[in-house]
Amino acid sequence: MTTRGSALNPSAAASTGTSTVDASTIVLGIETSCDETAAAVVMGGTDVLSSVVASQLDEHARFGGVVPEIASRAHVEILPQVVAESLERANIDVSRVDAVAATVGPGLVGALLVGVSAAKATALALNVPFVGVNHLEAHLYAALLDEPNARFPMLFVLVSGGHTLLVEMTSHDSYRVIGQTIDDAAGEAFDKVARFLGLSYPGGPAIDRAATRGRDTAVVLPRAMLNDGLDVSFSGLKTAVINYVRANPGVSSEDVAASFQRAVVDVLVHKTRRAARQINANTIALGGGVAANSLLRSEMTKAGEADGISVVLPSREMCTDNAAMIASAGWYRLRRGEVTALDAGANPNLKLGAGQR
Amino acid sequence: MIVLGIDTATAMVSVAVVNGTTVLASSELRSDRRHAEDLTPMVDFVVQRAGLTFGELDAVAVDVGPGLFTGMRVGIASAQALAFALSIPLVGVDGLEALVSAVPAASAEQAQIIVPTIDARRREVAWAMHSVESSRFGVPQVGRVGAPQVGGMEDLLAAVRERGQHCLFVGDFARRHRDEIMSGLGPDAWIVSFGDDTVDWPHAKQVALIAHERLIHDEMSSQPVPRVEALYLREADAEINWATRSSA
Ligand SMILES: [Zn+2]
């Protein structure tokens, strides 16, 4: 067992220029960038042996959003148990771990540092590599878990509470952001509208549920196409919803939810098709919490069929934050020989395609 | 018994390895906002300099606070992970106790109470009261009175006034606010002294030594998943700051 560890040892890999990262390589992933404490064990980049996610939703719900200090406190308290459980469910001892990956950004800095510190210490104690992972990149690998052979060029559509990005990928390590929101992220718009309608937190699932009982043509709402570039905007839509409800207090919140959701999905699907055409995409991959939205999933699938492009959707639990996607992204980085030094910290503003530090 | 000590609860990051009561290796670094960056390489360095491998460690000890919240968590998260990966016990030590244990016997026996202080930011300080009793073996016995507190300068001075005894302040906070403390207590009412810069910060050496003492005396029930509680002394700031909510 020691040979496997030392084959991956940073100094050994650097000196020989080779490493044995293959289908049997086991990566322990750790994710603490926001309000989910997660650990997972993934073999060979795509074989998820376990994925444990402890959500702090209840602790933040009363504030209507994530409180950074509360999140950090919860991470440090429950991470040991979450890691232990991920190994237990994978039915392996911690000594079997070949590398440890953790989210280094973007996210809440104090929260990120809990996972980064734990991951670096684990890697040091086990004498295996540590790999810092970009959380945004990891969302893509959530989509690729079930479709590891999806073809490039790929359009990666990341829609979450913090991000709305259209990303061109020509290979595993080549990213270019070609479109993004100029104001609210898609998930943020869902949260804000849900809160305005008095629906539960988090807003995404609440709107999804309410919309099934409403008519999506009941309220006429704008679709900001921004002169048909690839950027999107949701701030005007959110304001239009608020103004409409104030002017029509008797309107059913189900109708508003359905109409709002339809408008968001229309904008996202329109921009996605346009971007996919522009880069000659073979694949459209979705990621992020909003990718769990039922209407977005069905409309994207339809659009892909119409345009002859394969659409890759992560399972719903892999859309929201988890550590399997971190371990997977870590495996791909390791395979390229990218090991992160133990003096790494967190980068709360890490961008896609930027270096790890 | 070989214990690895970690202290990242203040601006001074330190790591030490002790064997029983002997310090095998230690290192410290002033690290204002780079605790996570500095700690892991320091642990690696100190264990190597002690001539050990990680498999030879018998326990991990960590300063659980009070102090800088993010710093405390970097140390605790690292210590928890090390103890788990190595399947060895984890001991949490409070930083005020670590600080007071560094006071030399010669200084301690001059005082009736020792007050370790740690900067709690926001113009507040964390402290604890320790009474000193001379023992028949000539070694002053220092025991904690009451629980650690956090508050403003006035709260600290009120707590000291209540005791009205020869008081020795230690810790970087007390030294920086020496004049304020002296004038606050009045010129003759108290005999006050201050520790020197060797007792400005809690240190991983003390953390490891205290843990060693505890491990050999107490029945430490070994935890399957090693965990320690942080000593925050303050509720989480629940102010919602949407501006910092940047995660995906
Ligand atoms: Zn995310």
Coordinates of C-alpha atoms and ligand atoms in Angstrom, one line a residue:
Chain A
M1 CA 0.0 0.0 0.0
T2 CA 2.9 2.3 0.7
T3 CA 4.0 2.1 -2.9
R4 CA 0.8 3.5 -4.2
G5 CA 1.0 6.4 -1.7
S6 CA 4.6 7.1 -2.6
A7 CA 4.0 6.9 -6.3
L8 CA 1.7 9.8 -5.9
N9 CA 3.9 11.6 -3.5
P10 CA 4.4 15.1 -4.7
S11 CA 8.2 15.0 -4.6
A12 CA 8.3 11.5 -6.1
A13 CA 6.0 12.6 -9.0
A14 CA 7.9 15.7 -9.6
S15 CA 11.3 13.9 -9.7
T16 CA 10.1 11.1 -12.1
G17 CA 7.7 13.2 -14.0
T18 CA 5.2 10.3 -13.8
S19 CA 2.4 9.3 -11.5
T20 CA 0.1 6.4 -11.5
V21 CA -3.3 8.0 -11.4
D22 CA -5.7 5.5 -12.8
A23 CA -9.1 3.8 -12.5
S24 CA -8.2 2.4 -9.1
T25 CA -7.0 5.7 -7.6
I26 CA -9.1 6.7 -4.6
V27 CA -9.7 10.3 -3.9
L28 CA -11.3 11.7 -0.7
G29 CA -13.1 14.9 -1.5
I30 CA -14.0 17.6 1.0
E31 CA -16.4 20.5 0.3
T32 CA -17.1 23.4 2.8
S33 CA -17.4 26.5 0.6
C34 CA -20.9 27.6 1.7
D35 CA -23.5 26.0 3.9
E36 CA -23.1 22.3 3.0
T37 CA -20.5 20.2 4.8
A38 CA -19.7 17.3 2.5
A39 CA -17.2 14.5 2.0
A40 CA -17.1 11.8 -0.6
V41 CA -14.9 8.9 -1.8
V42 CA -14.5 8.6 -5.5
M43 CA -12.5 5.9 -7.3
G44 CA -11.0 6.5 -10.8
G45 CA -12.6 9.9 -11.1
T46 CA -16.2 8.7 -11.7
D47 CA -17.0 5.8 -9.5
V48 CA -18.7 7.4 -6.5
L49 CA -18.2 5.0 -3.6
S50 CA -19.9 7.4 -1.2
S51 CA -21.1 10.9 -1.0
V52 CA -22.2 12.4 2.3
V53 CA -23.8 15.9 2.5
A54 CA -24.7 17.5 5.8
S55 CA -26.9 20.5 5.1
Q56 CA -27.0 23.4 7.5
L57 CA -30.2 24.7 5.9
D58 CA -32.1 24.8 9.3
E59 CA -29.5 26.9 10.9
H60 CA -29.6 29.5 8.2
A61 CA -33.3 29.4 7.3
R62 CA -34.3 31.8 10.0
F63 CA -32.0 34.5 8.6
G64 CA -33.2 33.9 5.0
G65 CA -29.7 33.3 3.8
V66 CA -26.3 31.9 4.8
V67 CA -24.6 33.5 7.8
P68 CA -20.8 33.1 7.3
E69 CA -19.8 32.8 10.9
I70 CA -22.6 30.2 11.6
A71 CA -21.5 28.2 8.5
S72 CA -17.9 28.1 9.6
R73 CA -18.8 27.0 13.1
A74 CA -21.0 24.2 11.8
H75 CA -18.3 23.0 9.3
V76 CA -15.6 22.6 12.0
E77 CA -18.0 20.8 14.3
I78 CA -19.4 18.3 11.8
L79 CA -16.7 17.7 9.3
P80 CA -15.0 14.9 11.2
Q81 CA -18.2 12.9 11.4
V82 CA -19.0 13.6 7.7
V83 CA -15.5 12.4 6.6
A84 CA -15.7 9.3 8.9
E85 CA -19.1 8.5 7.5
S86 CA -18.0 8.9 3.8
L87 CA -15.2 6.3 4.5
E88 CA -17.5 4.0 6.3
R89 CA -20.1 4.1 3.5
A90 CA -17.4 3.5 1.0
N91 CA -16.3 0.6 3.2
I92 CA -12.6 1.6 3.2
D93 CA -10.1 2.6 5.9
V94 CA -8.7 6.1 5.7
S95 CA -5.3 4.5 4.9
R96 CA -6.6 3.4 1.5
V97 CA -7.0 7.0 0.4
D98 CA -4.6 7.9 -2.4
A99 CA -5.2 11.7 -2.5
V100 CA -7.2 14.3 -0.7
A101 CA -9.1 17.0 -2.7
A102 CA -10.8 20.1 -1.2
T103 CA -12.5 23.2 -2.5
V104 CA -10.2 26.1 -2.4
G105 CA -12.6 28.6 -3.8
P106 CA -14.7 30.4 -4.6
G107 CA -16.9 30.7 -1.5
L108 CA -16.9 32.0 2.0
V109 CA -13.3 32.3 3.1
G110 CA -13.8 31.2 6.7
A111 CA -15.8 28.2 5.6
L112 CA -13.4 27.2 2.8
L113 CA -10.4 27.3 5.3
V114 CA -12.0 24.6 7.4
G115 CA -12.1 22.1 4.6
V116 CA -8.7 23.2 3.2
S117 CA -7.1 22.8 6.6
A118 CA -8.6 19.4 7.2
A119 CA -7.7 18.1 3.7
K120 CA -4.1 19.3 3.9
A121 CA -3.6 17.8 7.4
T122 CA -5.1 14.5 6.2
A123 CA -2.9 14.4 3.1
L124 CA 0.2 15.2 5.3
A125 CA -0.6 12.5 7.8
L126 CA -1.2 9.9 5.1
N127 CA 1.7 11.1 3.0
V128 CA -0.5 11.4 -0.1
P129 CA -1.0 14.4 -2.4
F130 CA -3.4 17.3 -1.7
V131 CA -5.3 18.8 -4.6
G132 CA -7.0 22.1 -4.4
V133 CA -10.2 22.2 -6.5
N134 CA -12.1 25.1 -8.1
H135 CA -15.7 24.7 -6.9
L136 CA -17.1 26.0 -10.3
E137 CA -15.0 23.5 -12.2
A138 CA -16.2 20.8 -9.9
H139 CA -19.9 21.5 -10.8
L140 CA -19.0 20.5 -14.3
Y141 CA -17.5 17.2 -13.1
A142 CA -20.8 16.5 -11.4
A143 CA -22.4 16.5 -14.8
L144 CA -19.6 14.3 -16.2
L145 CA -19.8 11.6 -13.4
D146 CA -22.4 9.7 -15.5
E147 CA -21.1 10.8 -18.9
P148 CA -17.3 10.7 -18.6
N149 CA -16.9 10.3 -22.4
A150 CA -19.0 13.4 -23.3
R151 CA -17.4 15.0 -26.3
F152 CA -15.7 18.4 -26.6
P153 CA -16.2 21.2 -27.4
M154 CA -18.6 21.4 -24.5
L155 CA -20.8 24.2 -23.4
F156 CA -20.9 24.2 -19.6
V157 CA -23.9 26.0 -18.2
L158 CA -23.4 26.7 -14.5
V159 CA -26.6 28.1 -12.8
S160 CA -26.6 28.4 -9.0
G161 CA -27.2 30.8 -6.1
G162 CA -23.9 32.5 -6.7
H163 CA -23.2 32.0 -10.4
T164 CA -24.7 32.1 -13.8
L165 CA -22.0 31.3 -16.3
L166 CA -21.8 30.0 -19.9
V167 CA -18.4 28.4 -20.3
E168 CA -16.7 27.1 -23.4
M169 CA -14.6 24.0 -22.8
T170 CA -12.4 22.6 -25.5
S171 CA -10.6 20.1 -23.2
H172 CA -10.5 19.1 -19.5
D173 CA -8.2 22.0 -18.6
S174 CA -9.3 24.7 -21.0
Y175 CA -12.1 27.0 -19.9
R176 CA -13.3 30.3 -21.4
V177 CA -16.3 32.2 -19.9
I178 CA -18.3 33.4 -22.9
G179 CA -21.5 34.6 -21.1
Q180 CA -22.6 35.5 -17.6
T181 CA -25.1 37.4 -15.6
I182 CA -24.6 41.1 -15.4
D183 CA -26.6 41.3 -12.1
D184 CA -28.3 38.6 -10.1
A185 CA -27.4 34.9 -10.4
A186 CA -30.2 32.7 -11.5
G187 CA -30.5 31.0 -8.1
E188 CA -30.4 34.4 -6.4
A189 CA -33.4 35.5 -8.5
F190 CA -35.2 32.4 -7.4
D191 CA -34.4 33.0 -3.8
K192 CA -35.5 36.7 -3.9
V193 CA -38.7 36.0 -5.7
A194 CA -39.6 33.1 -3.4
R195 CA -38.9 35.3 -0.4
F196 CA -41.1 38.0 -1.8
L197 CA -43.9 35.5 -2.5
G198 CA -43.6 34.2 1.1
L199 CA -42.4 30.8 -0.1
S200 CA -40.0 28.7 1.9
Y201 CA -36.2 29.0 1.9
P202 CA -34.3 27.9 -0.2
G203 CA -36.3 29.5 -3.1
G204 CA -35.4 27.2 -6.0
P205 CA -37.3 24.1 -4.9
A206 CA -40.1 26.2 -3.5
I207 CA -40.7 27.9 -6.8
D208 CA -40.4 24.6 -8.7
R209 CA -43.1 23.1 -6.5
A210 CA -45.4 26.1 -6.5
A211 CA -45.0 26.4 -10.3
T212 CA -46.5 22.9 -10.9
R213 CA -49.8 24.3 -9.6
G214 CA -49.7 27.6 -11.5
R215 CA -50.2 28.7 -15.1
D216 CA -47.0 30.0 -16.7
T217 CA -48.9 32.3 -19.1
A218 CA -50.9 34.0 -16.3
V219 CA -48.4 36.9 -15.8
V220 CA -46.7 38.5 -18.7
L221 CA -43.0 39.1 -17.7
P222 CA -40.0 40.4 -19.6
R223 CA -37.2 38.3 -21.0
A224 CA -34.0 40.4 -21.0
M225 CA -32.1 39.3 -24.0
L226 CA -29.5 42.0 -23.9
N227 CA -29.3 42.6 -27.6
D228 CA -28.7 38.9 -28.1
G229 CA -25.2 38.6 -26.8
L230 CA -24.5 35.8 -24.4
D231 CA -24.8 37.7 -21.2
V232 CA -28.0 37.4 -19.1
S233 CA -29.8 39.6 -16.6
F234 CA -32.4 38.7 -14.0
S235 CA -32.7 41.9 -12.0
G236 CA -35.3 43.4 -14.3
L237 CA -37.4 40.2 -14.2
K238 CA -37.3 40.2 -10.4
T239 CA -38.4 43.8 -10.3
A240 CA -41.2 43.1 -12.8
V241 CA -42.5 40.3 -10.6
I242 CA -42.4 42.5 -7.5
N243 CA -44.2 45.4 -9.3
Y244 CA -46.8 43.1 -10.8
V245 CA -47.6 41.5 -7.4
R246 CA -47.8 44.9 -5.7
A247 CA -50.3 46.1 -8.4
N248 CA -52.3 42.9 -8.3
P249 CA -52.3 41.7 -4.7
G250 CA -54.9 39.1 -5.4
V251 CA -52.8 37.2 -7.9
S252 CA -52.1 33.5 -7.1
S253 CA -48.5 33.0 -6.0
E254 CA -48.5 29.7 -8.0
D255 CA -49.3 31.6 -11.2
V256 CA -46.5 34.1 -10.4
A257 CA -44.1 31.3 -9.6
A258 CA -44.9 29.5 -12.8
S259 CA -44.7 32.6 -15.0
F260 CA -41.4 33.7 -13.3
Q261 CA -39.8 30.2 -13.7
R262 CA -40.9 30.1 -17.4
A263 CA -39.2 33.5 -18.0
V264 CA -36.0 32.4 -16.4
V265 CA -35.9 29.1 -18.3
D266 CA -36.7 30.9 -21.6
V267 CA -33.7 33.2 -21.1
L268 CA -31.4 30.4 -20.1
V269 CA -32.4 28.1 -22.9
H270 CA -32.2 30.8 -25.5
K271 CA -28.7 31.9 -24.5
T272 CA -27.5 28.3 -24.2
R273 CA -28.7 27.4 -27.7
R274 CA -27.1 30.6 -29.1
A275 CA -23.8 29.9 -27.3
A276 CA -23.8 26.2 -28.3
R277 CA -24.1 27.2 -31.9
Q278 CA -21.4 29.8 -31.6
I279 CA -18.8 27.3 -30.3
N280 CA -20.0 24.3 -32.3
A281 CA -20.7 22.4 -29.1
N282 CA -21.0 18.7 -29.2
T283 CA -22.2 18.6 -25.7
I284 CA -24.2 20.9 -23.3
A285 CA -23.5 20.1 -19.6
L286 CA -25.5 21.7 -16.8
G287 CA -24.4 22.2 -13.2
G288 CA -25.3 24.1 -10.1
G289 CA -28.4 24.1 -7.9
V290 CA -30.7 25.6 -10.5
A291 CA -29.9 22.7 -12.8
A292 CA -32.1 20.7 -10.5
N293 CA -35.1 22.7 -11.7
S294 CA -37.6 20.4 -13.5
L295 CA -38.6 22.9 -16.2
L296 CA -35.0 23.8 -17.0
R297 CA -34.1 20.1 -17.3
S298 CA -36.9 19.2 -19.6
E299 CA -36.6 22.4 -21.8
M300 CA -32.8 21.9 -22.1
T301 CA -33.2 18.3 -23.1
K302 CA -35.8 19.3 -25.7
A303 CA -33.5 22.0 -27.1
G304 CA -30.6 19.6 -27.3
E305 CA -32.8 17.1 -29.3
A306 CA -33.9 19.9 -31.6
D307 CA -30.4 21.1 -32.2
G308 CA -28.7 17.6 -32.4
I309 CA -26.5 18.3 -29.4
S310 CA -26.2 15.9 -26.5
V311 CA -27.3 17.4 -23.2
V312 CA -25.7 16.1 -20.0
L313 CA -27.7 16.6 -16.7
P314 CA -26.3 15.7 -13.3
S315 CA -28.6 13.8 -11.0
R316 CA -30.5 16.1 -8.8
E317 CA -28.3 15.4 -5.7
M318 CA -25.2 16.1 -7.8
C319 CA -26.6 19.5 -8.9
T320 CA -26.4 21.0 -5.4
D321 CA -23.1 21.2 -3.6
N322 CA -21.5 17.9 -2.8
A323 CA -18.0 16.5 -2.4
A324 CA -18.2 13.7 -5.0
M325 CA -17.8 16.4 -7.7
I326 CA -14.7 17.8 -5.7
A327 CA -13.1 14.3 -5.6
S328 CA -13.8 13.8 -9.3
A329 CA -12.4 17.2 -10.3
G330 CA -9.4 16.4 -8.1
W331 CA -8.8 13.1 -9.9
Y332 CA -8.7 14.8 -13.3
R333 CA -6.3 17.4 -11.9
L334 CA -4.1 14.7 -10.4
R335 CA -4.1 12.8 -13.7
R336 CA -2.6 15.9 -15.3
G337 CA 0.0 15.9 -12.5
E338 CA -1.4 18.9 -10.8
V339 CA -0.7 18.6 -7.1
T340 CA -1.2 21.5 -4.7
A341 CA 1.5 22.6 -2.3
L342 CA 0.7 22.4 1.4
D343 CA 1.1 26.1 1.9
A344 CA -2.1 26.7 -0.1
G345 CA -4.9 28.7 1.4
A346 CA -8.3 29.5 0.2
N347 CA -9.3 32.0 -2.6
P348 CA -12.8 33.3 -2.0
N349 CA -12.9 34.9 -5.4
L350 CA -11.3 32.2 -7.5
K351 CA -12.4 32.4 -11.1
L352 CA -12.9 29.6 -13.6
G353 CA -9.8 29.0 -15.7
A354 CA -7.6 30.8 -13.2
G355 CA -4.7 29.1 -11.5
Q356 CA -5.3 27.4 -8.2
R357 CA -3.8 30.1 -6.0
Chain B
M1 CA 4.3 9.6 25.1
I2 CA 4.9 11.8 22.0
V3 CA 2.4 14.6 21.6
L4 CA 2.1 17.0 18.6
G5 CA 0.9 20.5 19.7
I6 CA -0.8 23.0 17.5
D7 CA -1.7 26.7 18.2
T8 CA -3.3 28.9 15.7
A9 CA -5.7 30.7 17.9
T10 CA -3.8 34.0 18.0
A11 CA -1.6 36.0 15.6
M12 CA 1.3 33.8 16.6
V13 CA 1.1 30.4 15.0
S14 CA 3.2 27.6 16.7
V15 CA 3.7 23.9 16.4
A16 CA 5.6 21.7 18.8
V17 CA 6.4 18.0 19.4
V18 CA 7.0 16.9 23.0
N19 CA 8.1 13.5 24.4
G20 CA 6.8 13.4 27.9
T21 CA 8.0 16.7 29.5
T22 CA 10.7 17.2 26.9
V23 CA 10.2 19.5 23.9
L24 CA 11.7 17.7 20.9
A25 CA 11.1 20.5 18.4
S26 CA 9.1 23.6 18.1
S27 CA 8.5 26.5 15.7
E28 CA 6.6 29.7 15.8
L29 CA 5.7 32.4 13.3
R30 CA 3.9 35.7 13.5
S31 CA 1.0 35.1 11.0
D32 CA -1.7 37.6 11.0
R33 CA -4.0 36.3 8.3
R34 CA -2.1 33.3 6.9
H35 CA -2.8 30.6 9.6
A36 CA -4.0 28.0 7.1
E37 CA -1.2 28.7 4.7
D38 CA 1.5 28.5 7.4
L39 CA 0.3 25.7 9.6
T40 CA 0.5 22.6 7.4
P41 CA 4.1 23.2 6.3
M42 CA 5.0 24.0 9.9
V43 CA 3.6 20.7 11.2
D44 CA 5.6 18.9 8.5
F45 CA 8.8 20.7 9.4
V46 CA 8.5 20.3 13.2
V47 CA 7.7 16.6 13.0
Q48 CA 10.7 16.1 10.7
R49 CA 13.0 18.1 12.9
A50 CA 11.9 16.0 15.9
G51 CA 13.3 13.1 13.9
L52 CA 9.9 11.4 13.7
T53 CA 7.4 10.1 11.3
F54 CA 3.7 10.8 11.7
G55 CA 3.1 7.2 12.6
E56 CA 5.2 7.7 15.7
L57 CA 2.9 10.4 17.2
D58 CA 0.8 9.2 20.1
A59 CA -1.6 12.2 20.4
V60 CA -2.5 15.5 19.0
A61 CA -3.2 18.6 21.1
V62 CA -4.7 21.9 19.9
D63 CA -5.4 25.4 21.3
V64 CA -9.2 25.6 21.1
G65 CA -9.4 29.3 21.9
P66 CA -10.3 31.9 22.9
G67 CA -8.8 34.1 20.1
L68 CA -9.3 34.6 16.4
F69 CA -12.3 32.6 15.2
T70 CA -10.9 31.7 11.8
G71 CA -7.4 30.9 13.3
M72 CA -9.0 28.6 16.0
R73 CA -10.9 26.7 13.3
V74 CA -7.8 26.2 11.1
G75 CA -6.0 24.6 14.1
I76 CA -9.0 22.6 15.2
A77 CA -9.9 21.3 11.7
S78 CA -6.2 20.4 11.1
A79 CA -5.8 18.7 14.5
Q80 CA -9.1 16.7 14.1
A81 CA -8.0 15.5 10.7
L82 CA -4.5 14.5 11.9
A83 CA -5.9 12.6 14.9
F84 CA -8.4 10.8 12.7
A85 CA -6.0 10.0 9.9
L86 CA -3.5 8.6 12.4
S87 CA -6.1 7.0 14.7
I88 CA -4.7 8.7 17.8
P89 CA -6.3 10.7 20.6
L90 CA -7.0 14.4 20.4
V91 CA -6.9 16.9 23.3
G92 CA -8.3 20.4 23.3
V93 CA -6.5 22.9 25.5
D94 CA -7.8 26.4 26.3
G95 CA -5.3 29.1 25.3
L96 CA -5.6 31.0 28.6
E97 CA -4.5 27.9 30.4
A98 CA -1.6 27.5 28.0
L99 CA -0.6 31.1 28.5
V100 CA -0.7 30.9 32.3
S101 CA 1.3 27.7 32.3
A102 CA 4.2 29.5 30.6
V103 CA 4.6 31.9 33.6
P104 CA 7.9 31.1 35.3
A105 CA 7.6 29.9 38.9
A106 CA 9.7 32.8 40.1
S107 CA 7.2 35.3 38.7
A108 CA 4.1 33.3 39.7
E109 CA 5.1 33.2 43.4
Q110 CA 5.2 37.0 43.6
A111 CA 1.5 37.1 42.7
Q112 CA -1.7 36.1 44.3
I113 CA -3.7 36.1 41.1
I114 CA -2.5 35.7 37.5
V115 CA -4.7 37.0 34.7
P116 CA -3.9 35.7 31.2
T117 CA -5.3 38.0 28.5
I118 CA -6.0 37.3 24.8
D119 CA -7.1 39.9 22.3
A120 CA -10.7 39.1 21.3
R121 CA -10.8 41.9 18.7
R122 CA -13.6 44.6 18.6
R123 CA -11.9 46.3 21.5
E124 CA -12.6 43.3 23.7
V125 CA -10.4 40.9 25.7
A126 CA -10.7 37.3 26.9
W127 CA -9.3 36.5 30.3
A128 CA -9.5 34.1 33.2
M129 CA -8.7 34.4 36.9
H130 CA -6.0 32.1 38.4
S131 CA -5.2 32.0 42.1
V132 CA -1.7 31.2 43.2
E133 CA -1.0 29.2 46.3
S134 CA 2.5 28.4 47.5
S135 CA 2.9 24.7 48.2
R136 CA 5.2 23.1 50.7
F137 CA 7.4 21.9 47.9
G138 CA 8.1 25.5 47.0
V139 CA 6.4 25.2 43.6
P140 CA 3.5 27.7 43.3
Q141 CA 0.2 26.0 42.6
V142 CA -1.8 27.9 40.0
G143 CA -5.5 27.1 39.8
R144 CA -8.3 28.6 37.7
V145 CA -11.1 30.5 39.5
G146 CA -14.3 30.7 37.5
A147 CA -14.8 30.4 33.8
P148 CA -13.0 32.3 31.0
Q149 CA -14.7 35.7 30.3
V150 CA -14.8 38.1 27.4
G151 CA -15.6 41.8 27.7
G152 CA -14.3 45.3 27.5
M153 CA -11.4 46.8 29.5
E154 CA -13.9 48.0 32.2
D155 CA -15.2 44.5 32.7
L156 CA -11.6 43.2 33.0
L157 CA -10.7 45.8 35.5
A158 CA -13.9 45.3 37.5
A159 CA -13.1 41.6 37.8
V160 CA -9.6 42.3 39.0
R161 CA -10.7 45.0 41.5
E162 CA -13.1 42.5 43.0
R163 CA -10.2 40.4 44.0
G164 CA -7.9 43.2 45.2
Q165 CA -4.8 41.1 45.4
H166 CA -1.3 41.2 43.9
C167 CA -2.1 40.7 40.3
L168 CA 0.1 39.5 37.5
F169 CA -1.2 40.2 34.0
V170 CA 0.2 38.2 31.1
G171 CA -0.5 38.2 27.4
D172 CA 0.2 40.6 24.6
F173 CA -3.1 42.4 25.2
A174 CA -2.3 43.3 28.7
R175 CA 1.2 44.5 27.8
R176 CA -0.2 46.7 25.0
H177 CA -2.8 48.2 27.3
R178 CA -0.4 48.4 30.3
D179 CA -1.0 52.2 30.9
E180 CA -4.7 51.8 30.6
I181 CA -4.8 49.0 33.1
M182 CA -2.5 50.8 35.5
S183 CA -4.5 54.0 35.5
G184 CA -7.8 52.1 35.5
L185 CA -6.8 50.3 38.7
G186 CA -5.5 53.4 40.4
P187 CA -2.0 54.2 41.7
D188 CA -1.8 52.5 45.1
A189 CA -4.8 50.2 45.3
W190 CA -3.1 47.3 43.7
I191 CA 0.2 45.9 43.2
V192 CA 0.2 45.1 39.5
S193 CA 2.9 43.5 37.4
F194 CA 3.1 42.4 33.8
G195 CA 4.6 39.4 32.2
D196 CA 7.4 39.9 29.6
D197 CA 7.3 39.1 25.9
T198 CA 8.0 35.4 26.6
V199 CA 4.4 35.1 27.8
D200 CA 2.7 37.2 25.2
W201 CA 1.1 34.4 23.3
P202 CA -0.1 30.9 24.1
H203 CA 2.4 28.4 22.5
A204 CA 2.0 24.9 21.1
K205 CA 4.7 23.7 23.6
Q206 CA 2.5 24.5 26.5
V207 CA -0.5 23.1 24.7
A208 CA 1.3 19.8 24.1
L209 CA 2.7 19.6 27.7
I210 CA -0.7 20.3 29.2
A211 CA -2.2 17.6 27.0
H212 CA 0.5 15.2 27.9
E213 CA -0.2 15.8 31.6
R214 CA -3.9 15.2 31.0
L215 CA -3.4 12.1 28.9
I216 CA -1.3 10.3 31.6
H217 CA -3.6 11.3 34.5
D218 CA -7.0 11.1 33.0
E219 CA -8.8 8.2 31.6
M220 CA -9.1 9.6 28.0
S221 CA -11.9 7.7 26.4
S222 CA -10.7 7.2 22.9
Q223 CA -13.1 8.7 20.4
P224 CA -13.7 6.9 17.2
V225 CA -14.0 10.3 15.5
P226 CA -11.7 12.8 17.3
R227 CA -13.4 16.1 17.9
V228 CA -12.9 19.1 20.1
E229 CA -15.1 22.1 20.9
A230 CA -14.0 25.6 20.0
L231 CA -14.0 28.1 22.9
Y232 CA -15.6 31.1 21.2
L233 CA -17.0 32.9 24.3
R234 CA -19.2 34.9 21.9
E235 CA -22.3 34.0 19.9
A236 CA -22.0 34.0 16.1
D237 CA -22.5 37.3 14.4
A238 CA -25.8 36.7 12.7
E239 CA -25.8 39.8 10.6
I240 CA -26.7 38.7 7.1
N241 CA -24.2 40.0 4.7
W242 CA -25.4 39.3 1.2
A243 CA -22.3 40.9 -0.2
T244 CA -20.1 38.1 1.1
R245 CA -22.4 35.4 -0.1
S246 CA -20.5 34.4 -3.1
S247 CA -20.5 30.6 -3.2
A248 CA -22.1 28.7 -6.0
Ligands
ZN1 ZN -21.9 25.2 -5.8

